[in-house]
mmCIF file of N, CA and C in Angstrom:
data_model
loop_
_atom_site.group_PDB
_atom_site.id
_atom_site.type_symbol
_atom_site.label_atom_id
_atom_site.label_comp_id
_atom_site.label_asym_id
_atom_site.label_seq_id
_atom_site.Cartn_x
_atom_site.Cartn_y
_atom_site.Cartn_z
ATOM 1 N N UNK A 17 163.894 49.075 101.815
ATOM 2 C CA UNK A 17 162.714 49.501 101.074
ATOM 3 C C UNK A 17 163.065 50.834 100.491
ATOM 4 N N UNK A 18 162.958 50.981 99.206
ATOM 5 C CA UNK A 18 163.195 52.223 98.498
ATOM 6 C C UNK A 18 161.916 53.141 98.635
ATOM 7 N N UNK A 19 162.185 54.095 99.549
ATOM 8 C CA UNK A 19 160.913 54.992 99.947
ATOM 9 C C UNK A 19 160.890 56.177 99.068
ATOM 10 N N UNK A 20 161.852 56.247 97.976
ATOM 11 C CA UNK A 20 161.603 57.372 97.103
ATOM 12 C C UNK A 20 160.676 56.992 96.033
ATOM 13 N N UNK A 21 160.085 55.800 96.021
ATOM 14 C CA UNK A 21 159.167 55.281 95.171
ATOM 15 C C UNK A 21 157.659 55.897 95.585
ATOM 16 N N UNK A 22 156.776 55.753 94.666
ATOM 17 C CA UNK A 22 155.481 56.265 94.993
ATOM 18 C C UNK A 22 154.783 55.165 95.984
ATOM 19 N N UNK A 23 153.841 55.476 96.639
ATOM 20 C CA UNK A 23 153.100 54.451 97.404
ATOM 21 C C UNK A 23 151.979 54.969 98.263
ATOM 22 N N UNK A 24 151.616 54.084 99.289
ATOM 23 C CA UNK A 24 150.646 54.520 100.267
ATOM 24 C C UNK A 24 151.173 54.537 101.610
ATOM 25 N N UNK A 25 150.591 55.392 102.476
ATOM 26 C CA UNK A 25 151.111 55.385 103.787
ATOM 27 C C UNK A 25 149.956 55.623 104.820
ATOM 28 N N UNK A 26 150.254 55.261 106.061
ATOM 29 C CA UNK A 26 149.225 55.591 107.183
ATOM 30 C C UNK A 26 150.037 56.233 108.341
ATOM 31 N N UNK A 27 149.555 57.261 108.741
ATOM 32 C CA UNK A 27 149.996 58.053 109.892
ATOM 33 C C UNK A 27 149.067 57.572 111.056
ATOM 34 N N UNK A 28 149.697 56.972 112.014
ATOM 35 C CA UNK A 28 148.848 56.755 113.304
ATOM 36 C C UNK A 28 149.171 57.778 114.263
ATOM 37 N N UNK A 29 148.082 58.593 114.441
ATOM 38 C CA UNK A 29 148.279 59.822 115.231
ATOM 39 C C UNK A 29 147.528 59.694 116.564
ATOM 40 N N UNK A 30 148.271 60.353 117.669
ATOM 41 C CA UNK A 30 147.604 60.331 118.972
ATOM 42 C C UNK A 30 147.171 61.792 119.310
ATOM 43 N N UNK A 31 145.894 62.056 119.493
ATOM 44 C CA UNK A 31 145.494 63.420 120.017
ATOM 45 C C UNK A 31 145.428 63.275 121.607
ATOM 46 N N UNK A 32 146.487 63.886 122.282
ATOM 47 C CA UNK A 32 146.575 63.744 123.679
ATOM 48 C C UNK A 32 145.414 64.434 124.524
ATOM 49 N N UNK A 33 144.927 65.424 123.904
ATOM 50 C CA UNK A 33 143.714 66.140 124.586
ATOM 51 C C UNK A 33 142.856 66.729 123.497
ATOM 52 N N UNK A 34 141.537 66.814 123.836
ATOM 53 C CA UNK A 34 140.500 67.298 122.843
ATOM 54 C C UNK A 34 140.961 68.612 122.360
ATOM 55 N N UNK A 35 140.701 68.755 120.991
ATOM 56 C CA UNK A 35 141.058 70.074 120.454
ATOM 57 C C UNK A 35 139.962 70.329 119.367
ATOM 58 N N UNK A 36 139.652 71.606 119.193
ATOM 59 C CA UNK A 36 138.931 72.178 117.969
ATOM 60 C C UNK A 36 139.701 72.910 117.108
ATOM 61 N N UNK A 37 139.578 72.501 115.937
ATOM 62 C CA UNK A 37 140.376 73.217 114.917
ATOM 63 C C UNK A 37 139.793 73.158 113.602
ATOM 64 N N UNK A 38 140.347 74.237 112.875
ATOM 65 C CA UNK A 38 139.783 74.452 111.469
ATOM 66 C C UNK A 38 140.626 73.683 110.460
ATOM 67 N N UNK A 39 139.908 72.897 109.677
ATOM 68 C CA UNK A 39 140.625 72.076 108.687
ATOM 69 C C UNK A 39 140.338 72.706 107.223
ATOM 70 N N UNK A 40 141.145 73.571 106.869
ATOM 71 C CA UNK A 40 140.996 74.153 105.516
ATOM 72 C C UNK A 40 139.561 74.542 105.273
ATOM 73 N N UNK A 41 139.096 74.263 103.959
ATOM 74 C CA UNK A 41 137.753 74.545 103.528
ATOM 75 C C UNK A 41 136.674 73.595 104.249
ATOM 76 N N UNK A 42 137.023 72.621 104.930
ATOM 77 C CA UNK A 42 136.101 71.771 105.433
ATOM 78 C C UNK A 42 135.338 72.351 106.483
ATOM 79 N N UNK A 43 136.057 73.309 107.232
ATOM 80 C CA UNK A 43 135.430 73.996 108.457
ATOM 81 C C UNK A 43 136.091 73.564 109.795
ATOM 82 N N UNK A 44 135.457 73.890 110.936
ATOM 83 C CA UNK A 44 136.034 73.706 112.113
ATOM 84 C C UNK A 44 135.342 72.490 112.795
ATOM 85 N N UNK A 45 136.183 71.728 113.425
ATOM 86 C CA UNK A 45 135.834 70.408 113.918
ATOM 87 C C UNK A 45 136.365 70.142 115.337
ATOM 88 N N UNK A 46 135.639 69.366 116.188
ATOM 89 C CA UNK A 46 136.143 68.970 117.527
ATOM 90 C C UNK A 46 136.773 67.668 117.294
ATOM 91 N N UNK A 47 137.986 67.396 117.808
ATOM 92 C CA UNK A 47 138.657 66.156 117.840
ATOM 93 C C UNK A 47 138.811 65.644 119.224
ATOM 94 N N UNK A 48 138.073 64.661 119.622
ATOM 95 C CA UNK A 48 138.278 64.069 120.876
ATOM 96 C C UNK A 48 139.748 63.493 121.142
ATOM 97 N N UNK A 49 140.065 63.355 122.523
ATOM 98 C CA UNK A 49 141.234 62.644 122.786
ATOM 99 C C UNK A 49 141.124 61.072 122.109
ATOM 100 N N UNK A 50 142.327 60.611 121.638
ATOM 101 C CA UNK A 50 142.249 59.357 121.180
ATOM 102 C C UNK A 50 143.236 59.057 119.963
ATOM 103 N N UNK A 51 143.107 57.992 119.343
ATOM 104 C CA UNK A 51 143.911 57.695 118.164
ATOM 105 C C UNK A 51 143.216 57.893 116.819
ATOM 106 N N UNK A 52 144.009 58.386 115.809
ATOM 107 C CA UNK A 52 143.359 58.709 114.558
ATOM 108 C C UNK A 52 144.288 57.993 113.440
ATOM 109 N N UNK A 53 143.719 57.365 112.403
ATOM 110 C CA UNK A 53 144.631 56.937 111.180
ATOM 111 C C UNK A 53 144.345 57.693 109.978
ATOM 112 N N UNK A 54 145.379 58.282 109.475
ATOM 113 C CA UNK A 54 145.275 59.110 108.300
ATOM 114 C C UNK A 54 145.960 58.348 107.117
ATOM 115 N N UNK A 55 145.176 57.835 106.203
ATOM 116 C CA UNK A 55 145.635 57.125 105.011
ATOM 117 C C UNK A 55 145.993 58.156 103.887
ATOM 118 N N UNK A 56 147.178 58.082 103.338
ATOM 119 C CA UNK A 56 147.510 58.996 102.216
ATOM 120 C C UNK A 56 148.285 58.264 101.134
ATOM 121 N N UNK A 57 148.415 58.980 100.012
ATOM 122 C CA UNK A 57 149.319 58.499 98.974
ATOM 123 C C UNK A 57 150.222 59.485 98.553
ATOM 124 N N UNK A 58 151.381 58.960 98.049
ATOM 125 C CA UNK A 58 152.520 59.720 97.756
ATOM 126 C C UNK A 58 152.964 59.457 96.336
ATOM 127 N N UNK A 59 152.584 60.372 95.428
ATOM 128 C CA UNK A 59 152.952 60.038 93.990
ATOM 129 C C UNK A 59 153.884 61.066 93.339
ATOM 130 N N UNK A 60 154.205 62.150 94.150
ATOM 131 C CA UNK A 60 155.112 63.192 93.671
ATOM 132 C C UNK A 60 156.524 62.880 93.811
ATOM 133 N N UNK A 61 157.396 63.886 93.562
ATOM 134 C CA UNK A 61 158.853 63.836 93.579
ATOM 135 C C UNK A 61 159.281 63.448 95.035
ATOM 136 N N UNK A 62 160.146 62.389 95.121
ATOM 137 C CA UNK A 62 160.676 61.992 96.461
ATOM 138 C C UNK A 62 159.806 60.848 96.955
ATOM 139 N N UNK A 63 158.610 60.604 96.539
ATOM 140 C CA UNK A 63 157.731 59.377 96.971
ATOM 141 C C UNK A 63 157.380 59.607 98.333
ATOM 142 N N UNK A 64 157.321 58.295 98.936
ATOM 143 C CA UNK A 64 156.884 58.240 100.273
ATOM 144 C C UNK A 64 157.699 58.940 101.326
ATOM 145 N N UNK A 65 159.033 58.891 101.195
ATOM 146 C CA UNK A 65 160.060 59.500 102.146
ATOM 147 C C UNK A 65 159.763 61.015 102.192
ATOM 148 N N UNK A 66 159.601 61.666 101.052
ATOM 149 C CA UNK A 66 159.472 63.099 101.066
ATOM 150 C C UNK A 66 158.085 63.437 101.585
ATOM 151 N N UNK A 67 157.044 62.747 101.266
ATOM 152 C CA UNK A 67 155.763 63.143 101.767
ATOM 153 C C UNK A 67 155.580 62.940 103.283
ATOM 154 N N UNK A 68 156.090 61.844 103.762
ATOM 155 C CA UNK A 68 155.977 61.617 105.213
ATOM 156 C C UNK A 68 156.930 62.631 106.039
ATOM 157 N N UNK A 69 158.113 62.859 105.472
ATOM 158 C CA UNK A 69 159.011 63.819 106.108
ATOM 159 C C UNK A 69 158.371 65.131 106.127
ATOM 160 N N UNK A 70 157.613 65.569 105.033
ATOM 161 C CA UNK A 70 156.850 66.848 105.015
ATOM 162 C C UNK A 70 155.917 66.903 106.153
ATOM 163 N N UNK A 71 155.060 65.922 106.310
ATOM 164 C CA UNK A 71 154.012 65.861 107.279
ATOM 165 C C UNK A 71 154.714 66.032 108.593
ATOM 166 N N UNK A 72 155.872 65.365 109.049
ATOM 167 C CA UNK A 72 156.431 65.397 110.296
ATOM 168 C C UNK A 72 157.160 66.733 110.558
ATOM 169 N N UNK A 73 157.524 67.542 109.646
ATOM 170 C CA UNK A 73 158.062 68.802 109.886
ATOM 171 C C UNK A 73 157.105 69.703 110.796
ATOM 172 N N UNK A 74 157.820 70.435 111.830
ATOM 173 C CA UNK A 74 156.994 71.190 112.695
ATOM 174 C C UNK A 74 156.622 72.486 112.049
ATOM 175 N N UNK A 75 157.478 73.068 111.315
ATOM 176 C CA UNK A 75 157.141 74.388 110.737
ATOM 177 C C UNK A 75 156.847 74.191 109.260
ATOM 178 N N UNK A 76 155.622 74.356 108.919
ATOM 179 C CA UNK A 76 155.114 74.299 107.503
ATOM 180 C C UNK A 76 153.817 74.969 107.326
ATOM 181 N N UNK A 77 153.406 75.395 106.272
ATOM 182 C CA UNK A 77 152.139 75.820 105.826
ATOM 183 C C UNK A 77 151.354 74.471 105.636
ATOM 184 N N UNK A 78 150.182 74.442 106.236
ATOM 185 C CA UNK A 78 149.347 73.190 106.061
ATOM 186 C C UNK A 78 148.942 73.052 104.543
ATOM 187 N N UNK A 79 148.950 71.956 104.012
ATOM 188 C CA UNK A 79 148.561 71.657 102.664
ATOM 189 C C UNK A 79 147.677 70.593 102.641
ATOM 190 N N UNK A 80 147.987 69.455 103.245
ATOM 191 C CA UNK A 80 147.084 68.309 103.225
ATOM 192 C C UNK A 80 146.387 68.311 104.553
ATOM 193 N N UNK A 81 145.211 67.672 104.598
ATOM 194 C CA UNK A 81 144.341 67.674 105.825
ATOM 195 C C UNK A 81 145.221 67.155 107.003
ATOM 196 N N UNK A 82 146.017 66.169 106.863
ATOM 197 C CA UNK A 82 146.846 65.628 107.937
ATOM 198 C C UNK A 82 147.748 66.732 108.572
ATOM 199 N N UNK A 83 148.231 67.705 107.746
ATOM 200 C CA UNK A 83 148.967 68.782 108.447
ATOM 201 C C UNK A 83 148.268 69.559 109.329
ATOM 202 N N UNK A 84 146.933 69.797 109.197
ATOM 203 C CA UNK A 84 146.099 70.429 110.121
ATOM 204 C C UNK A 84 146.052 69.716 111.463
ATOM 205 N N UNK A 85 145.826 68.406 111.354
ATOM 206 C CA UNK A 85 145.707 67.513 112.588
ATOM 207 C C UNK A 85 146.993 67.355 113.244
ATOM 208 N N UNK A 86 148.216 67.364 112.600
ATOM 209 C CA UNK A 86 149.427 67.195 113.125
ATOM 210 C C UNK A 86 149.859 68.558 113.999
ATOM 211 N N UNK A 87 149.062 69.484 113.858
ATOM 212 C CA UNK A 87 149.345 70.733 114.702
ATOM 213 C C UNK A 87 149.044 70.464 116.200
ATOM 214 N N UNK A 88 148.144 69.448 116.519
ATOM 215 C CA UNK A 88 147.770 69.090 117.755
ATOM 216 C C UNK A 88 147.999 67.694 118.213
ATOM 217 N N UNK A 89 148.139 66.763 117.135
ATOM 218 C CA UNK A 89 148.409 65.343 117.319
ATOM 219 C C UNK A 89 149.941 64.923 117.170
ATOM 220 N N UNK A 90 150.130 63.820 117.717
ATOM 221 C CA UNK A 90 151.538 63.341 117.487
ATOM 222 C C UNK A 90 151.503 62.080 116.660
ATOM 223 N N UNK A 91 152.456 61.981 115.881
ATOM 224 C CA UNK A 91 152.636 60.827 115.011
ATOM 225 C C UNK A 91 153.270 59.687 115.884
ATOM 226 N N UNK A 92 152.677 58.602 116.144
ATOM 227 C CA UNK A 92 153.236 57.541 116.906
ATOM 228 C C UNK A 92 153.728 56.456 116.104
ATOM 229 N N UNK A 93 153.206 56.139 114.935
ATOM 230 C CA UNK A 93 153.620 55.164 113.980
ATOM 231 C C UNK A 93 153.367 55.691 112.564
ATOM 232 N N UNK A 94 154.205 55.066 111.622
ATOM 233 C CA UNK A 94 153.981 55.389 110.246
ATOM 234 C C UNK A 94 154.096 54.018 109.505
ATOM 235 N N UNK A 95 153.109 53.744 108.732
ATOM 236 C CA UNK A 95 153.219 52.520 107.894
ATOM 237 C C UNK A 95 153.277 52.943 106.479
ATOM 238 N N UNK A 96 154.407 52.375 105.738
ATOM 239 C CA UNK A 96 154.573 52.825 104.344
ATOM 240 C C UNK A 96 154.610 51.546 103.494
ATOM 241 N N UNK A 97 154.064 51.684 102.314
ATOM 242 C CA UNK A 97 154.142 50.525 101.395
ATOM 243 C C UNK A 97 154.419 51.163 99.972
ATOM 244 N N UNK A 98 155.644 51.006 99.362
ATOM 245 C CA UNK A 98 155.847 51.503 97.997
ATOM 246 C C UNK A 98 155.023 50.689 96.992
ATOM 247 N N UNK A 99 154.318 51.382 96.049
ATOM 248 C CA UNK A 99 153.649 50.711 95.142
ATOM 249 C C UNK A 99 153.147 51.683 94.086
ATOM 250 N N UNK A 100 153.074 51.234 92.881
ATOM 251 C CA UNK A 100 152.501 52.079 91.826
ATOM 252 C C UNK A 100 150.853 52.062 91.746
ATOM 253 N N UNK A 101 150.390 51.024 92.538
ATOM 254 C CA UNK A 101 148.974 50.833 92.565
ATOM 255 C C UNK A 101 148.404 51.799 93.472
ATOM 256 N N UNK A 102 147.127 52.383 93.191
ATOM 257 C CA UNK A 102 146.438 53.294 93.916
ATOM 258 C C UNK A 102 145.701 52.549 94.921
ATOM 259 N N UNK A 103 146.246 52.433 96.224
ATOM 260 C CA UNK A 103 145.625 51.595 97.307
ATOM 261 C C UNK A 103 145.005 52.433 98.386
ATOM 262 N N UNK A 104 144.999 53.762 98.309
ATOM 263 C CA UNK A 104 144.551 54.617 99.428
ATOM 264 C C UNK A 104 143.106 54.248 99.875
ATOM 265 N N UNK A 105 142.152 54.361 98.822
ATOM 266 C CA UNK A 105 140.710 53.919 99.303
ATOM 267 C C UNK A 105 140.606 52.632 99.766
ATOM 268 N N UNK A 106 141.272 51.569 99.237
ATOM 269 C CA UNK A 106 141.186 50.208 99.580
ATOM 270 C C UNK A 106 141.587 50.165 101.171
ATOM 271 N N UNK A 107 142.729 50.849 101.440
ATOM 272 C CA UNK A 107 143.270 50.747 102.909
ATOM 273 C C UNK A 107 142.237 51.473 103.729
ATOM 274 N N UNK A 108 141.696 52.545 103.257
ATOM 275 C CA UNK A 108 140.829 53.362 104.182
ATOM 276 C C UNK A 108 139.552 52.593 104.435
ATOM 277 N N UNK A 109 139.042 51.851 103.340
ATOM 278 C CA UNK A 109 137.840 51.097 103.623
ATOM 279 C C UNK A 109 138.169 49.944 104.537
ATOM 280 N N UNK A 110 139.296 49.288 104.466
ATOM 281 C CA UNK A 110 139.639 48.263 105.390
ATOM 282 C C UNK A 110 139.644 48.708 106.717
ATOM 283 N N UNK A 111 140.352 49.884 106.964
ATOM 284 C CA UNK A 111 140.475 50.397 108.300
ATOM 285 C C UNK A 111 139.103 50.747 108.912
ATOM 286 N N UNK A 112 138.199 51.304 108.120
ATOM 287 C CA UNK A 112 136.839 51.707 108.430
ATOM 288 C C UNK A 112 135.943 50.425 108.954
ATOM 289 N N UNK A 113 136.403 49.217 108.386
ATOM 290 C CA UNK A 113 135.646 47.971 108.667
ATOM 291 C C UNK A 113 136.109 47.512 109.968
ATOM 292 N N UNK A 114 137.137 48.068 110.615
ATOM 293 C CA UNK A 114 137.522 47.499 111.909
ATOM 294 C C UNK A 114 136.638 47.853 113.045
ATOM 295 N N UNK A 115 136.533 46.996 114.160
ATOM 296 C CA UNK A 115 135.560 47.366 115.219
ATOM 297 C C UNK A 115 135.825 48.852 115.801
ATOM 298 N N UNK A 116 134.851 49.493 115.947
ATOM 299 C CA UNK A 116 134.711 50.789 116.598
ATOM 300 C C UNK A 116 135.331 51.869 115.835
ATOM 301 N N UNK A 117 135.690 51.639 114.440
ATOM 302 C CA UNK A 117 136.357 52.640 113.513
ATOM 303 C C UNK A 117 135.153 53.546 113.141
ATOM 304 N N UNK A 118 135.474 54.743 112.821
ATOM 305 C CA UNK A 118 134.529 55.617 112.178
ATOM 306 C C UNK A 118 135.344 56.756 111.468
ATOM 307 N N UNK A 119 134.558 57.316 110.509
ATOM 308 C CA UNK A 119 135.174 58.428 109.832
ATOM 309 C C UNK A 119 134.732 59.708 110.633
ATOM 310 N N UNK A 120 135.752 60.400 111.161
ATOM 311 C CA UNK A 120 135.388 61.573 111.986
ATOM 312 C C UNK A 120 134.873 62.726 111.303
ATOM 313 N N UNK A 121 135.493 63.078 110.046
ATOM 314 C CA UNK A 121 135.127 64.236 109.358
ATOM 315 C C UNK A 121 134.969 63.810 107.855
ATOM 316 N N UNK A 122 133.657 63.956 107.460
ATOM 317 C CA UNK A 122 133.501 63.527 106.053
ATOM 318 C C UNK A 122 134.258 64.476 105.059
ATOM 319 N N UNK A 123 135.007 63.728 104.105
ATOM 320 C CA UNK A 123 135.854 64.506 103.169
ATOM 321 C C UNK A 123 137.328 64.748 103.604
ATOM 322 N N UNK A 124 137.611 64.427 104.821
ATOM 323 C CA UNK A 124 138.867 64.596 105.400
ATOM 324 C C UNK A 124 139.841 63.544 104.751
ATOM 325 N N UNK A 125 140.877 63.977 104.239
ATOM 326 C CA UNK A 125 141.936 63.191 103.601
ATOM 327 C C UNK A 125 141.516 62.681 102.238
ATOM 328 N N UNK A 126 140.332 62.883 101.686
ATOM 329 C CA UNK A 126 139.981 62.275 100.518
ATOM 330 C C UNK A 126 139.870 63.255 99.316
ATOM 331 N N UNK A 127 140.558 64.288 99.379
ATOM 332 C CA UNK A 127 140.355 65.350 98.352
ATOM 333 C C UNK A 127 140.944 65.119 97.013
ATOM 334 N N UNK A 128 141.801 63.913 96.775
ATOM 335 C CA UNK A 128 142.177 63.554 95.525
ATOM 336 C C UNK A 128 141.671 62.269 95.019
ATOM 337 N N UNK A 129 140.909 61.561 95.754
ATOM 338 C CA UNK A 129 140.481 60.180 95.303
ATOM 339 C C UNK A 129 138.928 59.965 95.275
ATOM 340 N N UNK A 130 138.189 60.764 96.231
ATOM 341 C CA UNK A 130 136.776 60.711 96.337
ATOM 342 C C UNK A 130 136.266 59.754 97.170
ATOM 343 N N UNK A 131 137.191 59.082 98.016
ATOM 344 C CA UNK A 131 136.601 58.189 99.138
ATOM 345 C C UNK A 131 135.545 58.814 99.995
ATOM 346 N N UNK A 132 134.570 58.048 100.414
ATOM 347 C CA UNK A 132 133.491 58.581 101.290
ATOM 348 C C UNK A 132 134.104 59.147 102.594
#
């Protein structure tokens, strides 16, 4: 798979213990222990590989909402799909339709597409 292409990705994150953290301009939120799915798109230089590698770097200035969550959570899986199609909202909607799934923070991760 050529991951220098643009595409959509999911970070499967595990929050080992409850944490309260500030998420940029969204404010401060409590994140209970558990699993979180962060759906993102990578359309810039380097595509999927560069975006995911940046998220996984330990030392970085937070830019995307996932960067804030990764200060306390661990990435346990990464799903990537190279595509020029904009699939981020479709994937997020599909994941929210799963049993017991919920959007934890309104506006989290949807700063460039307008997903609810």
